[in-house]
Coordinates of C-alpha atoms in Angstrom, one line a residue:
M27 CA -13.1 55.4 214.8
T28 CA -11.5 55.7 218.1
V29 CA -8.2 56.4 216.6
T30 CA -9.8 58.7 214.1
H31 CA -11.8 60.3 217.0
G32 CA -8.6 60.6 219.0
S33 CA -6.9 62.1 216.0
G34 CA -9.8 64.4 215.7
L35 CA -9.4 65.3 219.3
R36 CA -5.8 66.1 218.8
P37 CA -6.4 68.7 216.1
G38 CA -8.9 70.1 218.5
R39 CA -6.3 70.3 221.1
R40 CA -4.0 71.7 218.6
G41 CA -6.8 74.0 217.7
S42 CA -7.1 74.8 221.3
G43 CA -3.4 75.0 221.4
G44 CA -3.7 77.0 218.2
A45 CA -6.1 79.2 220.1
A46 CA -3.6 79.4 222.8
S47 CA -1.0 80.0 220.2
G48 CA -3.3 82.5 218.7
G49 CA -3.5 83.9 222.2
G50 CA 0.2 83.6 222.2
G51 CA 0.3 85.2 218.9
A52 CA -1.8 88.0 220.4
R53 CA 0.9 88.6 223.1
P54 CA 3.5 90.2 220.8
G55 CA 0.8 92.5 219.7
A56 CA -0.1 93.1 223.4
R57 CA 3.6 93.6 224.1
R58 CA 3.9 96.0 221.2
H59 CA 0.9 97.8 222.6
Q60 CA 2.4 97.8 226.1
T61 CA 5.7 99.0 224.6
S62 CA 4.0 101.8 222.8
T63 CA 2.2 102.6 226.0
R64 CA 5.4 102.8 227.9
A65 CA 7.0 104.8 225.2
A66 CA 4.2 107.3 225.6
G67 CA 4.5 107.2 229.4
P68 CA 6.2 109.5 231.9
G69 CA 9.7 108.5 230.7
S70 CA 9.0 109.5 227.1
T71 CA 7.4 112.7 228.4
A72 CA 10.5 113.5 230.5
A73 CA 12.8 112.9 227.6
T74 CA 10.7 115.1 225.3
L75 CA 10.6 117.8 227.9
G76 CA 14.4 117.6 228.4
R77 CA 14.9 118.0 224.6
V78 CA 12.6 121.0 224.5
L79 CA 14.4 122.6 227.4
A80 CA 17.8 121.9 225.7
L81 CA 16.4 123.4 222.5
G82 CA 15.2 126.5 224.4
L83 CA 18.5 126.9 226.3
I84 CA 20.6 126.6 223.1
I85 CA 18.5 129.0 221.2
G86 CA 18.3 131.4 224.1
V87 CA 22.1 131.5 224.5
A88 CA 22.5 131.9 220.8
L89 CA 20.2 134.9 220.7
W90 CA 21.9 136.4 223.7
A91 CA 25.3 136.1 222.1
A92 CA 24.2 137.2 218.6
A93 CA 22.3 140.4 219.7
P94 CA 25.4 142.5 220.5
L95 CA 27.3 141.1 217.5
V96 CA 24.5 142.1 215.1
S97 CA 24.2 145.6 216.6
A98 CA 28.0 146.0 216.2
G99 CA 27.9 144.7 212.7
N100 CA 30.3 141.9 213.5
W101 CA 29.1 139.4 210.9
V102 CA 32.0 137.0 211.4
G103 CA 31.0 136.6 215.0
V104 CA 27.4 136.1 214.0
G105 CA 28.5 133.4 211.6
I106 CA 30.5 131.6 214.4
V107 CA 27.5 131.7 216.7
A108 CA 25.3 130.3 214.0
V109 CA 27.7 127.4 213.2
V110 CA 28.1 126.6 216.9
T111 CA 24.3 126.7 217.5
A112 CA 23.6 124.5 214.5
A113 CA 26.2 121.9 215.7
A114 CA 24.7 122.0 219.2
L115 CA 21.1 121.4 217.8
Y116 CA 22.4 118.6 215.6
V117 CA 24.0 116.9 218.5
Y118 CA 21.6 117.3 221.3
L119 CA 18.3 116.9 219.5
S120 CA 19.2 113.5 218.2
P121 CA 18.9 110.3 220.3
R122 CA 22.2 109.1 218.9
R123 CA 25.7 110.6 218.9
L124 CA 26.0 110.1 222.6
P125 CA 29.9 110.6 222.7
A126 CA 29.4 113.9 220.9
K127 CA 27.1 115.1 223.6
Y128 CA 30.0 115.0 226.0
L129 CA 32.7 116.1 223.6
L130 CA 31.0 119.2 222.2
P131 CA 31.1 121.3 225.4
T132 CA 34.7 120.3 226.1
T133 CA 35.7 121.1 222.5
L134 CA 34.0 124.5 222.6
L135 CA 35.6 125.4 226.0
L136 CA 39.0 124.3 224.6
L137 CA 38.6 126.5 221.5
A138 CA 37.3 129.5 223.5
F139 CA 39.8 129.4 226.4
Q140 CA 42.9 127.8 224.9
V141 CA 43.1 127.9 221.1
F142 CA 41.6 131.4 220.6
P143 CA 43.7 133.2 223.2
V144 CA 46.9 131.7 221.8
L145 CA 45.9 132.6 218.2
Y146 CA 44.9 136.1 219.3
T147 CA 48.2 136.6 221.1
M148 CA 50.1 135.5 218.0
S149 CA 48.1 138.0 215.9
L150 CA 48.8 140.8 218.3
A151 CA 52.5 140.1 218.1
L152 CA 52.3 141.0 214.4
T153 CA 50.9 144.5 215.0
N154 CA 52.0 147.7 216.8
V155 CA 48.9 147.7 219.1
G156 CA 49.5 149.6 222.3
D157 CA 48.8 152.9 223.9
G158 CA 48.1 155.4 221.2
H159 CA 47.7 152.6 218.6
L160 CA 44.4 151.0 219.5
G161 CA 42.0 152.1 216.8
T162 CA 41.8 152.8 213.1
K163 CA 43.3 155.7 211.2
Q164 CA 40.0 157.6 211.1
E165 CA 39.6 157.2 214.8
A166 CA 43.1 158.5 215.4
I167 CA 42.4 161.6 213.2
A168 CA 39.2 162.3 215.2
A169 CA 41.1 161.9 218.5
I170 CA 43.9 164.3 217.2
E171 CA 41.4 167.0 216.1
A172 CA 39.3 166.6 219.3
S173 CA 42.3 166.8 221.6
S174 CA 43.5 170.1 219.9
V175 CA 40.2 171.9 220.6
R176 CA 40.7 175.4 222.0
R177 CA 38.1 177.8 223.2
E178 CA 37.4 180.9 221.2
A179 CA 35.7 184.1 222.2
G180 CA 32.0 184.0 221.9
S181 CA 31.9 180.2 221.6
A182 CA 28.7 178.3 222.7
E183 CA 28.4 177.3 226.3
Y184 CA 26.4 174.6 227.9
R185 CA 25.3 173.5 231.3
L186 CA 27.0 170.2 231.9
T187 CA 25.7 167.1 233.8
V188 CA 28.0 164.1 233.9
A189 CA 26.1 160.8 233.4
E190 CA 26.7 157.3 232.1
K191 CA 24.9 154.8 229.9
G192 CA 26.0 151.2 229.9
G193 CA 29.1 152.1 231.8
A194 CA 30.2 154.7 229.2
L195 CA 30.6 158.3 230.1
V196 CA 28.0 160.7 228.6
F197 CA 27.7 164.5 228.7
L198 CA 24.2 165.7 229.2
L199 CA 24.2 169.2 227.9
A200 CA 21.6 171.8 228.3
D201 CA 21.2 175.0 226.2
P202 CA 19.5 177.5 228.6
A203 CA 18.6 179.9 225.8
R204 CA 16.8 177.2 223.7
R205 CA 15.7 175.1 226.6
R206 CA 17.0 172.0 224.8
A207 CA 18.9 169.0 226.1
Y208 CA 21.6 167.0 224.2
A209 CA 23.6 163.9 224.9
G210 CA 27.2 164.0 223.9
T211 CA 29.6 161.0 223.5
E212 CA 32.8 160.4 221.6
D213 CA 30.6 159.5 218.7
G214 CA 28.9 162.9 218.4
L215 CA 26.0 165.0 219.7
R216 CA 22.3 164.3 219.5
E217 CA 19.2 166.0 221.0
I218 CA 17.2 164.1 223.6
G219 CA 13.6 164.6 224.6
G220 CA 11.9 164.3 227.9
A221 CA 14.9 165.5 229.9
T222 CA 14.2 167.2 233.2
L223 CA 16.0 170.6 233.7
G224 CA 16.7 171.9 237.2
S225 CA 16.5 175.5 238.5
G226 CA 20.1 176.1 237.3
G227 CA 19.3 175.0 233.8
R228 CA 21.2 171.7 234.1
V229 CA 19.8 168.3 233.3
T230 CA 18.8 166.5 236.4
A231 CA 17.2 163.4 234.9
A232 CA 17.0 161.8 231.5
E233 CA 15.4 158.5 230.4
G234 CA 18.0 155.8 229.8
Y235 CA 20.9 157.7 231.5
T236 CA 22.2 157.5 235.1
V237 CA 23.2 160.9 236.4
L238 CA 26.4 160.8 238.5
T239 CA 26.7 162.5 241.8
P240 CA 29.4 165.2 242.2
A241 CA 31.6 162.7 244.1
Q242 CA 31.1 160.0 241.4
A243 CA 31.9 162.6 238.6
A244 CA 35.0 163.8 240.4
A245 CA 36.2 160.2 240.8
R246 CA 36.1 160.0 237.0
G247 CA 37.7 163.4 236.5
D248 CA 40.3 162.1 234.1
E249 CA 37.7 160.7 231.8
V250 CA 35.6 163.9 232.0
G251 CA 38.6 166.0 231.1
S252 CA 39.6 163.8 228.2
L253 CA 36.2 163.3 226.6
A254 CA 35.6 165.5 223.5
V255 CA 32.2 165.4 221.8
P256 CA 32.9 166.0 218.1
V257 CA 30.8 168.7 216.3
D258 CA 31.3 170.4 212.9
G259 CA 34.7 172.1 212.9
G260 CA 35.5 171.4 216.5
A261 CA 34.3 169.6 219.7
I262 CA 32.6 170.2 223.0
R263 CA 34.8 169.8 226.1
A264 CA 34.1 170.1 229.8
Q265 CA 35.1 173.1 231.9
G266 CA 35.0 171.6 235.4
L267 CA 32.0 169.4 236.2
T268 CA 29.1 171.8 235.6
R269 CA 30.0 173.7 232.4
A270 CA 31.1 172.8 228.9
Y271 CA 32.1 174.9 225.9
E272 CA 32.3 174.4 222.1
G273 CA 35.8 175.0 220.8
R274 CA 37.6 174.9 217.5
A275 CA 40.4 172.4 216.6
T276 CA 43.8 173.8 216.1
L277 CA 44.9 170.7 214.2
A278 CA 43.1 169.5 211.1
Y279 CA 43.5 166.6 208.7
D280 CA 44.2 167.4 205.1
A281 CA 43.3 164.4 202.8
G282 CA 45.2 166.0 199.9
C283 CA 48.6 165.5 201.5
D284 CA 47.5 162.8 203.9
C285 CA 48.8 164.9 206.8
V286 CA 47.7 166.8 209.8
K287 CA 48.3 170.5 209.7
G288 CA 48.2 173.2 212.4
D289 CA 50.3 175.7 214.3
G290 CA 52.4 176.2 211.1
R291 CA 53.5 172.6 211.0
A292 CA 52.6 169.4 209.2
W293 CA 52.7 165.8 210.3
R294 CA 52.5 163.3 207.4
A295 CA 51.0 159.9 207.8
D296 CA 53.5 157.0 208.2
D297 CA 51.3 153.9 207.3
E298 CA 54.2 151.5 208.1
Q299 CA 54.4 152.8 211.7
G300 CA 50.8 153.8 212.1
R301 CA 51.4 157.5 213.2
F302 CA 51.7 161.0 211.9
T303 CA 55.4 162.2 211.9
A304 CA 57.0 165.6 211.3
P305 CA 60.2 166.1 209.2
D306 CA 62.2 166.5 212.5
G307 CA 61.2 163.0 213.6
S308 CA 58.6 164.1 216.2
A309 CA 55.2 162.3 216.1
L310 CA 51.7 163.0 217.3
P311 CA 50.7 160.9 220.3
Q312 CA 47.7 159.4 218.7
G313 CA 48.3 156.7 216.1
W314 CA 46.5 153.7 214.7
K315 CA 46.9 150.0 214.5
V316 CA 48.9 148.5 211.6
G317 CA 50.6 145.3 210.9
V318 CA 54.3 145.3 211.5
G319 CA 55.1 141.8 210.4
W320 CA 58.0 140.1 212.3
S321 CA 59.5 143.3 213.7
N322 CA 58.2 142.6 217.3
L323 CA 59.5 139.0 217.2
T324 CA 62.9 140.1 215.8
A325 CA 63.1 143.0 218.3
A326 CA 62.8 140.6 221.2
V327 CA 66.0 139.0 220.0
T328 CA 68.0 141.8 218.4
N329 CA 67.1 144.8 220.5
P330 CA 69.9 145.3 223.0
K331 CA 67.5 146.7 225.6
I332 CA 65.8 143.3 225.7
N333 CA 68.3 140.6 224.9
T334 CA 71.2 142.0 226.9
H335 CA 69.8 140.6 230.1
F336 CA 67.6 137.8 228.6
L337 CA 70.0 134.9 229.4
G338 CA 70.6 136.0 233.0
V339 CA 66.9 136.3 233.6
F340 CA 66.2 133.0 231.9
A341 CA 68.9 131.2 234.0
W342 CA 67.4 132.5 237.3
N343 CA 63.9 131.7 236.0
L344 CA 64.8 128.1 235.3
F345 CA 66.6 127.7 238.6
Y346 CA 63.6 129.3 240.4
A347 CA 61.0 126.9 238.8
V348 CA 63.2 123.8 239.4
A349 CA 64.0 124.8 243.0
V350 CA 60.3 125.5 243.9
V351 CA 59.1 122.2 242.4
G352 CA 61.9 120.2 244.1
L353 CA 61.6 121.8 247.5
T354 CA 57.8 121.6 247.6
A355 CA 57.8 118.0 246.4
A356 CA 60.5 116.9 248.9
L357 CA 58.8 118.6 251.9
G358 CA 55.4 117.4 250.9
V359 CA 56.4 113.8 250.4
A360 CA 58.4 113.9 253.6
A361 CA 55.4 115.2 255.6
A362 CA 53.1 112.6 254.0
L363 CA 55.5 109.7 254.8
V364 CA 55.8 110.8 258.5
L365 CA 52.0 111.1 258.9
H366 CA 51.4 107.8 257.0
H367 CA 53.4 105.9 259.6
P368 CA 51.1 103.5 261.6
R369 CA 52.6 104.6 264.9
M370 CA 51.9 108.3 264.3
R371 CA 49.3 109.9 266.5
G372 CA 47.2 113.1 266.1
V373 CA 47.4 112.7 262.3
R374 CA 44.2 114.7 261.6
I375 CA 45.4 117.6 263.6
Y376 CA 48.8 117.7 261.8
R377 CA 47.1 117.3 258.4
T378 CA 44.8 120.2 259.1
L379 CA 47.7 122.5 260.2
I380 CA 49.7 121.5 257.1
V381 CA 46.9 122.2 254.7
L382 CA 46.2 125.7 256.2
P383 CA 48.6 127.6 253.8
Y384 CA 47.0 126.0 250.8
A385 CA 43.5 127.0 252.0
M386 CA 44.5 130.7 252.4
P387 CA 44.3 133.1 249.5
A388 CA 47.8 133.3 247.9
F389 CA 47.4 136.9 246.8
A390 CA 46.9 138.1 250.4
M391 CA 49.5 135.9 251.9
L392 CA 52.1 137.1 249.4
L393 CA 51.5 140.6 250.6
V394 CA 51.7 139.5 254.3
W395 CA 55.1 137.8 253.6
R396 CA 56.4 140.9 251.9
D397 CA 55.6 142.9 255.1
M398 CA 57.2 140.1 257.2
F399 CA 60.5 140.6 255.4
N400 CA 60.5 144.3 256.1
T401 CA 63.9 145.3 257.5
D402 CA 62.7 147.7 260.2
F403 CA 59.2 146.5 261.1
G404 CA 59.1 142.9 259.7
L405 CA 58.1 140.1 262.0
I406 CA 61.1 137.9 261.0
N407 CA 63.7 140.4 262.1
R408 CA 61.8 141.3 265.2
M409 CA 61.3 137.6 266.3
L410 CA 64.9 136.6 265.6
G411 CA 66.5 139.9 266.7
L412 CA 68.1 140.4 263.3
D413 CA 68.7 143.4 261.1
V414 CA 68.8 141.7 257.7
D415 CA 67.6 143.6 254.6
W416 CA 65.9 140.5 253.2
L417 CA 64.6 142.1 250.0
G418 CA 67.5 144.5 249.5
T419 CA 70.3 142.2 248.3
P420 CA 70.1 139.7 245.5
L421 CA 71.0 136.6 247.5
T422 CA 68.5 137.2 250.4
A423 CA 65.8 138.4 248.0
R424 CA 66.0 135.2 246.0
A425 CA 66.1 133.1 249.2
S426 CA 63.0 135.0 250.3
V427 CA 60.9 134.3 247.3
L428 CA 61.9 130.6 247.4
L429 CA 60.9 130.4 251.0
V430 CA 57.5 132.0 250.3
Q431 CA 56.7 129.6 247.5
L432 CA 57.9 126.6 249.6
W433 CA 55.4 127.6 252.3
L434 CA 52.6 128.1 249.8
G435 CA 53.3 125.1 247.6
F436 CA 54.2 122.1 249.8
P437 CA 50.7 121.5 251.1
Y438 CA 49.5 120.7 247.6
M439 CA 52.3 118.2 247.2
F440 CA 51.5 116.8 250.7
L441 CA 47.9 116.2 249.7
V442 CA 48.8 114.4 246.5
A443 CA 51.5 112.3 248.1
T444 CA 49.1 111.4 251.0
G445 CA 46.5 110.1 248.5
A446 CA 49.1 108.2 246.5
L447 CA 50.5 106.5 249.6
Q448 CA 47.1 105.2 250.5
T449 CA 46.9 103.4 247.1
I450 CA 50.1 101.5 247.6
P451 CA 49.3 97.9 248.6
A452 CA 50.9 96.9 252.0
E453 CA 51.7 93.5 250.5
Y454 CA 54.5 95.1 248.4
L455 CA 56.3 96.6 251.4
E456 CA 55.8 93.4 253.4
A457 CA 57.2 91.3 250.7
A458 CA 60.2 93.6 250.4
Q459 CA 60.7 93.4 254.2
V460 CA 60.6 89.6 254.1
D461 CA 63.3 89.7 251.4
G462 CA 65.5 91.6 253.8
A463 CA 65.2 95.1 252.3
S464 CA 65.9 97.9 254.7
A465 CA 63.6 100.8 255.3
W466 CA 65.6 103.0 252.9
Q467 CA 65.6 100.3 250.2
R468 CA 61.8 99.8 250.6
F469 CA 61.3 103.5 250.1
R470 CA 63.7 103.8 247.1
K471 CA 62.7 100.6 245.4
V472 CA 58.9 100.4 246.1
T473 CA 57.4 103.5 247.6
L474 CA 59.1 106.2 245.6
P475 CA 58.6 104.7 242.1
L476 CA 54.9 104.2 242.9
L477 CA 54.6 107.7 244.2
L478 CA 56.2 109.1 241.1
L479 CA 53.5 107.5 239.0
A480 CA 51.1 110.0 240.6
L481 CA 53.5 112.9 241.2
A482 CA 55.4 113.0 237.9
P483 CA 52.7 114.7 235.7
L484 CA 51.9 117.1 238.6
L485 CA 55.6 118.0 238.9
V486 CA 55.7 118.9 235.2
S487 CA 52.5 121.0 235.5
S488 CA 53.9 122.6 238.7
F489 CA 57.1 123.5 236.8
A490 CA 55.1 125.2 234.1
F491 CA 53.0 127.2 236.6
N492 CA 56.1 128.4 238.6
F493 CA 58.0 129.2 235.5
N494 CA 55.3 131.9 234.9
N495 CA 54.5 132.6 238.5
F496 CA 54.0 136.4 238.1
N497 CA 52.3 137.0 241.5
G498 CA 54.9 134.9 243.4
V499 CA 57.7 137.4 242.5
F500 CA 56.0 140.6 241.7
L501 CA 53.9 140.9 244.9
V502 CA 56.9 140.1 247.1
T503 CA 59.9 141.8 245.5
A504 CA 58.4 143.5 242.4
G505 CA 61.4 141.9 240.6
G506 CA 64.0 143.7 242.7
P507 CA 66.4 144.5 244.0
F508 CA 67.6 146.6 241.0
P509 CA 71.1 147.7 240.3
S510 CA 71.7 151.5 240.5
D511 CA 72.6 151.7 236.8
N512 CA 69.7 149.6 235.4
P513 CA 66.2 150.0 236.8
M514 CA 64.7 147.7 234.1
V515 CA 65.9 144.3 235.3
G516 CA 66.0 143.0 238.9
A517 CA 67.7 140.2 240.7
T518 CA 64.5 138.2 241.2
D519 CA 62.9 139.0 237.8
L520 CA 61.3 136.1 235.9
L521 CA 60.8 136.3 232.2
I522 CA 57.1 137.2 232.8
T523 CA 57.9 140.1 235.2
Y524 CA 60.7 141.2 232.9
T525 CA 58.3 141.2 230.0
F526 CA 55.8 143.1 232.0
R527 CA 58.3 145.9 232.8
L528 CA 59.5 146.1 229.2
A529 CA 56.0 146.2 227.6
F530 CA 54.2 148.3 230.2
G531 CA 56.9 150.5 231.5
Q532 CA 57.4 154.3 231.2
Q533 CA 56.7 154.3 227.5
G534 CA 53.2 153.1 227.9
A535 CA 51.6 149.7 227.1
Q536 CA 53.1 147.9 224.1
Y537 CA 50.8 144.9 223.7
G538 CA 52.4 143.8 220.4
L539 CA 55.9 143.6 222.0
A540 CA 54.5 141.9 225.1
S541 CA 52.7 139.3 222.9
A542 CA 55.9 138.6 221.0
I543 CA 58.0 138.0 224.1
S544 CA 55.2 135.9 225.6
I545 CA 55.3 133.6 222.5
Y546 CA 59.0 132.9 223.3
V547 CA 58.1 132.2 226.9
Y548 CA 55.4 129.9 225.8
L549 CA 57.8 128.0 223.5
I550 CA 60.3 127.6 226.2
V551 CA 57.8 126.2 228.7
A552 CA 56.3 124.0 226.0
V553 CA 59.6 122.4 225.1
I554 CA 60.6 121.9 228.7
S555 CA 57.2 120.4 229.6
V556 CA 57.3 118.0 226.6
I557 CA 60.7 116.8 227.6
G558 CA 59.4 116.4 231.2
F559 CA 56.4 114.4 230.1
R560 CA 58.5 112.2 227.9
R561 CA 60.8 111.5 230.8
T562 CA 57.9 110.4 233.0
R563 CA 57.5 107.4 230.6
A564 CA 60.4 105.8 232.5
F565 CA 58.0 105.2 235.4
K566 CA 55.4 103.3 233.4
E567 CA 57.4 100.0 233.8
V568 CA 56.6 100.1 237.5
S569 CA 52.9 99.4 236.8

């Protein structure tokens, strides 16, 4: 009985334990309850609020970007916005896909600021786009007819008020006889209501338009004079800043012959060149954008005006980039080594003075250096008592631009080298010294290889930057000095400044040709940069 009773007590204890177990069994439920409570707590609320804000931000940006595209009828752009928005919602409204949350913004920025500009430049190189070839054929016809408008006797007159809407110039025209007001743009003429007319019959205010003051209108005089508001059979043009007249076009497009007629002549459409040409070879200034295939790319190689001096400019360009990188790196590393010496005093003061050129705006300092090199009034000649025409001879001009870039560029190399020197363990140098290595051997065998680990990629990127350093040359020498028999290529011209002068010279802007030459420049820089990065692999064995 006792055993049985003890046995009976044990189940009781087990039952009690079971009750405890039952209580223990209740704990997971309690834990689940607590977990659900925590899930519904402040952390969950903050996460939900963050997702709602992200959703609102994404949709708001999408609507902001899509609105002008829809109004312009750019359905391809609308589709791109829709795809990007859908991808952003898919990534950011899910608790998973954590890597994509970081990669998506980077990918979009890469596509927008790297891939798209390159592809767009390549597409421009296959067209004749430039001054006079910016729009469609219909737009060119409208511009030709509007520019040929001449006033006739008895033509309608208007009181003119120059205004703007969204940055675009607008003619606010008042008809004193009818007491009506009109808004005229390059798209046409339309009547507006609610305009306020002054005592002189001119429009003084109109809803949605900003009336320009006489000074503001005069500052945009070229735009006022060139704006022609198309109307049936002619256009409305300004006569000064207060009056406008309706004239008739002396040139008109004839669809039957696909030509422009007027003044007893005819200019037929040349769809390959995108312009209207006469039998004598003359052409109307307004043309339209067409595809020209590989002509711009081949012209950059076969046109004597371009390729005659290409090799000379390229050789100087290559020497300039290599010299700037080498000089700035050498001076920057030397200064960093001197200030890194343990016995050096006043290091902070010296570092501040060295970094000053890097902290100043390069654009302004380039102009200051240009004035300092002035022969008659320049600071350099006055301080040294010289009479050197620094920017007037090829040798001194090239030395001048190299000196300016050395002054502007070495602080950057100094900062990088200073940071890299502080990461080199002192034990390496001590071990080399114990082994009997001299100071030069320690620098050449230990310090320099470890410095190159940090500097080598920056040297390659600095080379690519200086190879296309437009401001560094154009703001100091403008590419000159130029020989007397050839004002198109100068002694300090880089490929980028040479391209600028060819494409945007006296014949107006030729964006297609500029894009073609820029592709060649890009390929040159890309090849040299790839070779440079491959060469830096030699320093990996140091680590």
